[in-house]
Coordinates of C-alpha atoms in Angstrom, one line a residue:
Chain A
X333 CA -29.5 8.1 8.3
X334 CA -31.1 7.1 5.1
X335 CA -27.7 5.8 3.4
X336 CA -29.7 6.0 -0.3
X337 CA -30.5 9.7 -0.1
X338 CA -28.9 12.1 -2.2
X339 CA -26.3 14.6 -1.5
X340 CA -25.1 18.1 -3.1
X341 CA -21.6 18.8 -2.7
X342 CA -22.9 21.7 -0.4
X343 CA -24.8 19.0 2.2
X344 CA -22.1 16.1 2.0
X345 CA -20.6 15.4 5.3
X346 CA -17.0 16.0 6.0
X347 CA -16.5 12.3 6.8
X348 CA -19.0 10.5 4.7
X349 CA -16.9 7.2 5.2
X350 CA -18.3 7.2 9.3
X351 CA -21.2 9.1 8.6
X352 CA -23.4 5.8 9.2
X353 CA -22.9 3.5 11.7
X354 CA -22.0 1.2 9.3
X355 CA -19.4 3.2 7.8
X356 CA -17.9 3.9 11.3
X357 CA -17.9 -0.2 11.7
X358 CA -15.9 -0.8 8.2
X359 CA -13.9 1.8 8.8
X360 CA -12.6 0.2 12.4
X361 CA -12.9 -2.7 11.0
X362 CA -10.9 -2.6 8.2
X363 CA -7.9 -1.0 9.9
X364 CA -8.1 -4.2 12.1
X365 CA -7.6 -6.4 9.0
X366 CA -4.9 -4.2 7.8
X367 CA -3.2 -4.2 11.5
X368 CA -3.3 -8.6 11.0
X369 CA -2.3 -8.1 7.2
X370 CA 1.3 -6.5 8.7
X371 CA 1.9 -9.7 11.1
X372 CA 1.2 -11.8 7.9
X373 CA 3.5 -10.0 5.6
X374 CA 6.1 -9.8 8.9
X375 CA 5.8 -14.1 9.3
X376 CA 6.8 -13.9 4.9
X377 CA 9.3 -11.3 5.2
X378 CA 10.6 -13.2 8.2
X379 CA 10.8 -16.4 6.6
X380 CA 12.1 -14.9 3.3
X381 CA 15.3 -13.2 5.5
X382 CA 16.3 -17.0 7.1
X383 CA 16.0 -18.9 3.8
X384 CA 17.5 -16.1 1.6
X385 CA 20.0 -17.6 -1.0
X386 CA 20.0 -21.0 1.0
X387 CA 18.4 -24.8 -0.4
X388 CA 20.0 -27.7 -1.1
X389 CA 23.5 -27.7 -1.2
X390 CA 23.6 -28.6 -5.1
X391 CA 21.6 -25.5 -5.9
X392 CA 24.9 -23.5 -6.6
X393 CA 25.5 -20.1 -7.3
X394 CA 23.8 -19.4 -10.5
X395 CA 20.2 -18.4 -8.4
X396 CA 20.9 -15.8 -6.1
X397 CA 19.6 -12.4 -5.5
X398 CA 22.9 -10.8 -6.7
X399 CA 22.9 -13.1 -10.3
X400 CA 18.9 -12.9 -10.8
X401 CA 17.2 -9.6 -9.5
X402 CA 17.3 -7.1 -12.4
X403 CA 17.5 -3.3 -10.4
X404 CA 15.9 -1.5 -13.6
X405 CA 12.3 -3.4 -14.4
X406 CA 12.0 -3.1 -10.3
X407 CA 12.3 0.4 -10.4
X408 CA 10.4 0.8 -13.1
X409 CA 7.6 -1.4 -10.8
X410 CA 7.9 0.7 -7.5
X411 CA 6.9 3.7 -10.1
X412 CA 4.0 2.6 -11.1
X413 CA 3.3 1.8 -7.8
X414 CA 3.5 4.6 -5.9
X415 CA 1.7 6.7 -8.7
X416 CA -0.7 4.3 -8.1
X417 CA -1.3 5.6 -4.4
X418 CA -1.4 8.8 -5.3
X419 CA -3.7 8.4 -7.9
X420 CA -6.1 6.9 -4.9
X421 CA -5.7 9.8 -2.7
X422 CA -6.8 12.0 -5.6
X423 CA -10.2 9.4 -6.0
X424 CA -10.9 9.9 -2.2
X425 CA -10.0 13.8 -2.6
X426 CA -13.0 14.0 -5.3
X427 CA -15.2 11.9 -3.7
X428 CA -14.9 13.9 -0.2
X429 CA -15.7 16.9 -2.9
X430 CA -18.9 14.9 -3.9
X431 CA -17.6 14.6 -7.0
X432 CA -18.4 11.4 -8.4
X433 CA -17.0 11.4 -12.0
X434 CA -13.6 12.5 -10.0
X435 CA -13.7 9.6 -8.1
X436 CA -14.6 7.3 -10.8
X437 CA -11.5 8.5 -13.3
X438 CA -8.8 8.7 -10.4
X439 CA -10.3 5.2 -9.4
X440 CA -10.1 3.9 -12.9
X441 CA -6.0 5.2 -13.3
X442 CA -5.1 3.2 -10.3
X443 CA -6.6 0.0 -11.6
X444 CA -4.8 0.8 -15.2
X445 CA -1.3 1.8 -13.5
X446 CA -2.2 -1.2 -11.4
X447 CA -2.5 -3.4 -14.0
X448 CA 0.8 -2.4 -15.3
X449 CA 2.4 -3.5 -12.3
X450 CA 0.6 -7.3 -12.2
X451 CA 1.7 -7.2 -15.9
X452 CA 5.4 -6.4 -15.3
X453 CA 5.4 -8.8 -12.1
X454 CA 4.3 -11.6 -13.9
X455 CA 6.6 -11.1 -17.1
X456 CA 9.3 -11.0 -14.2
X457 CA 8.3 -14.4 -12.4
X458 CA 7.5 -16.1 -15.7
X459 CA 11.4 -14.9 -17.0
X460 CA 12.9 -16.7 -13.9
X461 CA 11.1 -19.6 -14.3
X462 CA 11.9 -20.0 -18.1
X463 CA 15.6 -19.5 -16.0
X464 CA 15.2 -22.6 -14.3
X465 CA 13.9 -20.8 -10.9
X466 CA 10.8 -22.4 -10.6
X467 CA 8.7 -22.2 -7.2
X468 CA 10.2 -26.2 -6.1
X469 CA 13.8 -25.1 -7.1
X470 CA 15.2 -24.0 -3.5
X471 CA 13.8 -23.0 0.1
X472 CA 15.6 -19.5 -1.2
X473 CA 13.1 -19.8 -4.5
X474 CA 9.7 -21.1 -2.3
X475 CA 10.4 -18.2 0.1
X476 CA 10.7 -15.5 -2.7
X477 CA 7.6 -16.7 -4.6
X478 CA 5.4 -16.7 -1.3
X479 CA 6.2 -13.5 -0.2
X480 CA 6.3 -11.4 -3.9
X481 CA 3.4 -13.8 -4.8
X482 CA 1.4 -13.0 -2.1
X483 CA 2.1 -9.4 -2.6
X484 CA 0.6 -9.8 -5.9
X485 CA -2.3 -11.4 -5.3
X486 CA -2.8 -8.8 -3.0
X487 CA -2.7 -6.8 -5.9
X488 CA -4.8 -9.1 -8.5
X489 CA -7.5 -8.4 -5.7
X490 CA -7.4 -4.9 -5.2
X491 CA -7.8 -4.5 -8.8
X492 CA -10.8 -6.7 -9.1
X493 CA -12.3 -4.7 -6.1
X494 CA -11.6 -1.6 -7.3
X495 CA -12.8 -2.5 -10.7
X496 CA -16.6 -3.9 -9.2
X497 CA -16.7 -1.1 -6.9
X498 CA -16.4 1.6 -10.2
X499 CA -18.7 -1.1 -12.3
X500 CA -21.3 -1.4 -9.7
X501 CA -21.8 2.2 -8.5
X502 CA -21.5 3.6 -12.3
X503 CA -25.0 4.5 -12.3
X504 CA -25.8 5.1 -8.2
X505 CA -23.8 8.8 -7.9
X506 CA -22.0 9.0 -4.5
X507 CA -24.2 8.5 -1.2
X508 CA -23.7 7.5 2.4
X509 CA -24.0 3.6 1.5
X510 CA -21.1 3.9 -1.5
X511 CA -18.7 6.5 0.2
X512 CA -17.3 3.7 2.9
X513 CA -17.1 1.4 -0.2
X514 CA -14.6 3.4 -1.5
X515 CA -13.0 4.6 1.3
X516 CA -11.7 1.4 2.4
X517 CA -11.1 0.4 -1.0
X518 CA -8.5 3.3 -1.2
X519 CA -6.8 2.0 2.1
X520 CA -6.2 -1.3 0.9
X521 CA -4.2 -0.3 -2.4
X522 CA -2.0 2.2 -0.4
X523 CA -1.5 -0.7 2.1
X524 CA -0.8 -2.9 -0.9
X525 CA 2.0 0.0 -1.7
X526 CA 3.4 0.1 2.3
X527 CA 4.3 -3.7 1.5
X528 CA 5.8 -3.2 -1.4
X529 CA 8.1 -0.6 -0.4
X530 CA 9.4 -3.1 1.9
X531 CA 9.7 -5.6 -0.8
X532 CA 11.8 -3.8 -3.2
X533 CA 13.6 -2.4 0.3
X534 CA 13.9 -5.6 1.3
X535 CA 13.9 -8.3 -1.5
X536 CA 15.3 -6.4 -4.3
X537 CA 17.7 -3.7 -3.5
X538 CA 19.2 -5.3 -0.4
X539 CA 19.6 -8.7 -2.5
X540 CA 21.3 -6.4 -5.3
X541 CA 23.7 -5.4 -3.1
Chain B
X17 CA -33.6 3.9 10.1
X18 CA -33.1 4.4 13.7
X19 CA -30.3 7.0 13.4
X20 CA -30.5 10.5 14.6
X21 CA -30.0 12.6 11.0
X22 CA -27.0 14.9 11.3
X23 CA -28.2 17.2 8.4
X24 CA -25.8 19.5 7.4
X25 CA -26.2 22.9 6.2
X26 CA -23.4 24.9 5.6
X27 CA -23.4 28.6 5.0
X28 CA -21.2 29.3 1.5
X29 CA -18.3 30.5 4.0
X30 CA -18.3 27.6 5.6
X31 CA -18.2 25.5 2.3
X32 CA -15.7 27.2 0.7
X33 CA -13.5 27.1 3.9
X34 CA -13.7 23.1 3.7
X35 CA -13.0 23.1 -0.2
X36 CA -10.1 25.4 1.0
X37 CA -8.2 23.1 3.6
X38 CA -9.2 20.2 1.3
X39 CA -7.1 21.4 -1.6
X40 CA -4.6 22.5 1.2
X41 CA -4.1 18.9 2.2
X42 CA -4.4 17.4 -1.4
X43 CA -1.2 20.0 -2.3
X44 CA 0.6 18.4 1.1
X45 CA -0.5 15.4 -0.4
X46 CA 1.3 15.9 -3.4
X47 CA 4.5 16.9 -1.5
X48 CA 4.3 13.6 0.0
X49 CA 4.3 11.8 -2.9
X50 CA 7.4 14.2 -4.3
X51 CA 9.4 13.1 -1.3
X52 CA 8.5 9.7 -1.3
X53 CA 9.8 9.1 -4.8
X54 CA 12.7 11.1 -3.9
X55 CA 13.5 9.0 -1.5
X56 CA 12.9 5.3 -3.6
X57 CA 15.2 7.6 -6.1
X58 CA 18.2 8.1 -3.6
X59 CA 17.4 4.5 -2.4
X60 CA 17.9 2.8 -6.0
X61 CA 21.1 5.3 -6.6
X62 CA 22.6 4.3 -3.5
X63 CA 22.3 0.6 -4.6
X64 CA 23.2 1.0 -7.7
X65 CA 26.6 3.1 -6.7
X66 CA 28.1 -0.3 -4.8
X67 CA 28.7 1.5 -1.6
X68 CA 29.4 -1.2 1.4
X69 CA 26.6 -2.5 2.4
X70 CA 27.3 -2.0 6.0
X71 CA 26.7 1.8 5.0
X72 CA 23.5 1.1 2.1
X73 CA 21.3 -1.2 3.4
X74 CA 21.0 0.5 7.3
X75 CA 19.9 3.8 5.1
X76 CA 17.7 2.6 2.7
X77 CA 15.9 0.6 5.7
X78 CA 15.4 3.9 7.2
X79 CA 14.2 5.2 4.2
X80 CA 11.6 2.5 3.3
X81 CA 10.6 3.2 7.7
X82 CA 9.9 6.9 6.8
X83 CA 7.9 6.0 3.4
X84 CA 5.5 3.7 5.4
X85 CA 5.3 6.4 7.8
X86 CA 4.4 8.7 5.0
X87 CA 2.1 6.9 3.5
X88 CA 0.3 5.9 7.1
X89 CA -0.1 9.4 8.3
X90 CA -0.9 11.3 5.5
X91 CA -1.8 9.0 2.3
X92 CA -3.8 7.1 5.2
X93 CA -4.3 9.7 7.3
X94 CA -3.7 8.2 10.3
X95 CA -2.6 12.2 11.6
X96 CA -5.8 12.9 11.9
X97 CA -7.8 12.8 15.1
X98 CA -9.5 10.2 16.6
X99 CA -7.2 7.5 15.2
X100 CA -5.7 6.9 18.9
X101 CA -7.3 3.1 18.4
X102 CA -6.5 2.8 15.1
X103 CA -3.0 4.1 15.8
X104 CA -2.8 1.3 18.7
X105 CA -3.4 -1.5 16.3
X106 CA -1.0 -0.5 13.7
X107 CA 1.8 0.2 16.1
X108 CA 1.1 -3.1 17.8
X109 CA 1.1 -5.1 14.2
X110 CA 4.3 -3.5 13.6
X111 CA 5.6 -4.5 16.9
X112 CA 4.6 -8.1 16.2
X113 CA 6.5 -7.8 12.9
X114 CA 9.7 -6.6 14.0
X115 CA 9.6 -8.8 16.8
X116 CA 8.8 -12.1 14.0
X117 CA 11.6 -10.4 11.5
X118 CA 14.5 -10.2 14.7
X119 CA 13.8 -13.8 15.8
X120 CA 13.6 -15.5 12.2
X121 CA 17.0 -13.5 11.5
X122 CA 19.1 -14.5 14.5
X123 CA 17.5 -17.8 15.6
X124 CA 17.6 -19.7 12.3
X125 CA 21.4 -20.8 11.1
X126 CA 21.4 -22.9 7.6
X127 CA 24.6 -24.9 7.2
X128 CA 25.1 -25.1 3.3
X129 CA 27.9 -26.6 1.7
X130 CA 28.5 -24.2 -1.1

């Protein structure tokens, strides 16, 4: 199937994400990667549990989750978040409509609400470290920064996918070649949000307690 | 390309039938977010209420298993068909990461003076 040729919203296929071969392969594909994502996140999470509140024994009680993690910017974080995945299942709603310009705006709010989060996440890691909680401080501090960091870099790339994907594809309208594109696209940021709802689970509200 | 076409050519009944369950599943879609932020809301109250938390943390675990759930069968869609493989390799990373989480857990002991 020529992946360039153009579409009404009458003719577009039900699955236009495996209506090529190479959409099918992505597709599979991807959800491989995501399947290997969850055993990286569960070797962080894991190591995060062990060294949680522990380091050198004249690290003292002034960093620990109870005395650092502040309950109200997190919440205001898993917000944004999970509007964030909804806003993606909207994109993927339009653009299994064939409509492009829906899939372009919906795709554009989840870059801007996920730019919000990056933003408060690194006003969060930049307050501890004017704290004195800097990555080297404790095995508790090294353990935290890996896990939320890599969580956010997760993020930083999603939102410079996302942001090349609705550059790039301005002008092309929605076809077979595109549709995977954004497809997978989609998956990733709502896999981004199934990490982070262990992470505030986890990290933050558990440490609160 | 070497590709047999599948052209598709739907009658008007037939297209609005698929515009139909679409917006069907984008509503149920919607009800799934509800309850997911429901659920981070009951979470974050719980917390915030300093219950034990023998009694808090077992819950709001629970609660962070069904929004992954959630978000893997319908956000994802992993409910619908054909995702037996898919479904294989997801299960099985999650497996691998409980598995990772138990050991690190109860196998690691740090003696700390304070």
């Amino acid at each position: 199937m020529d992946v360039n040729k153009e579409f009404t919203a009458q003719t577009w296929p039900d699955h236009p994400e495996q209506a090529t071969l190479e959409g099918k392969n992505k597709f599979v594909g991807f959800w491989l990667f995501l399947a290997c994502e969850i055993v990286l996140f569960a070797s962080l999470f894991a190591t995060y549990l062990a060294l949680k509140n522990r380091g050198p024994a004249s690290m003292g009680e002034e960093f620990t989750t109870q005395s650092l993690f502040e309950l109200p910017l997190v919440f205001a974080m898993t917000m944004v978040l999970l509007t964030s995945s909804l806003t993606s299942v909207y994109a993927i709603y339009h653009m299994k409509n064939h409509n492009f310009k829906g899939t372009q705006t919906w795709m554009g709010i989840t870059v801007i609400l996920g730019a919000v989060f990056l933003a408060l996440e690194i006003y969060e890691f930049n307050h501890y470290v004017h704290l004195g909680f800097h990555y080297t401080h404790s095995a508790f501090s090294s353990a935290f920064y890996t896990l939320v960091g890599t969580h956010g870099a997760h993020v930083l790339l999603g939102l410079c996918w996302i942001t090349s994907l609705i550059i790039r594809n301005n002008k092309r309208g929605l076809n077979l070649y595109n549709a995977p594109k954004y497809y997978v696209a989609a998956l990733y940021w709502h896999f981004i949000d199934v990490v982070w709802v262990f992470i505030f689970t986890v990290v933050y509200l558990m440490g609160a307690m | 390309m070497a590709h047999h076409e599948e052209a598709v050519v739907r009658t008007p009944v037939e297209y609005a039938y698929e515009r139909k369950k679409r917006s069907d599943q984008m509503k149920m879609q919607v009800v799934t977010f509800a309850l997911m932020i429901f659920l981070t809301l009951i979470a974050f109250i719980a917390v915030n209420a300093g219950f034990s938390p023998y009694y808090v943390a077992p819950i709001i675990l629970v609660f962070a298993g069904i929004q992954v759930v959630l978000q893997l069968y319908y956000f994802m869609h992993m409910n619908e068909p054909n995702m037996g493989f898919i479904s294989f390799f997801m299960w099985s990373g999650i497996f691998i990461a409980f598995i990772t989480v138990l050991c690190f857990v109860t196998i690691i002991w740090w003696h700390t003076a304070w």
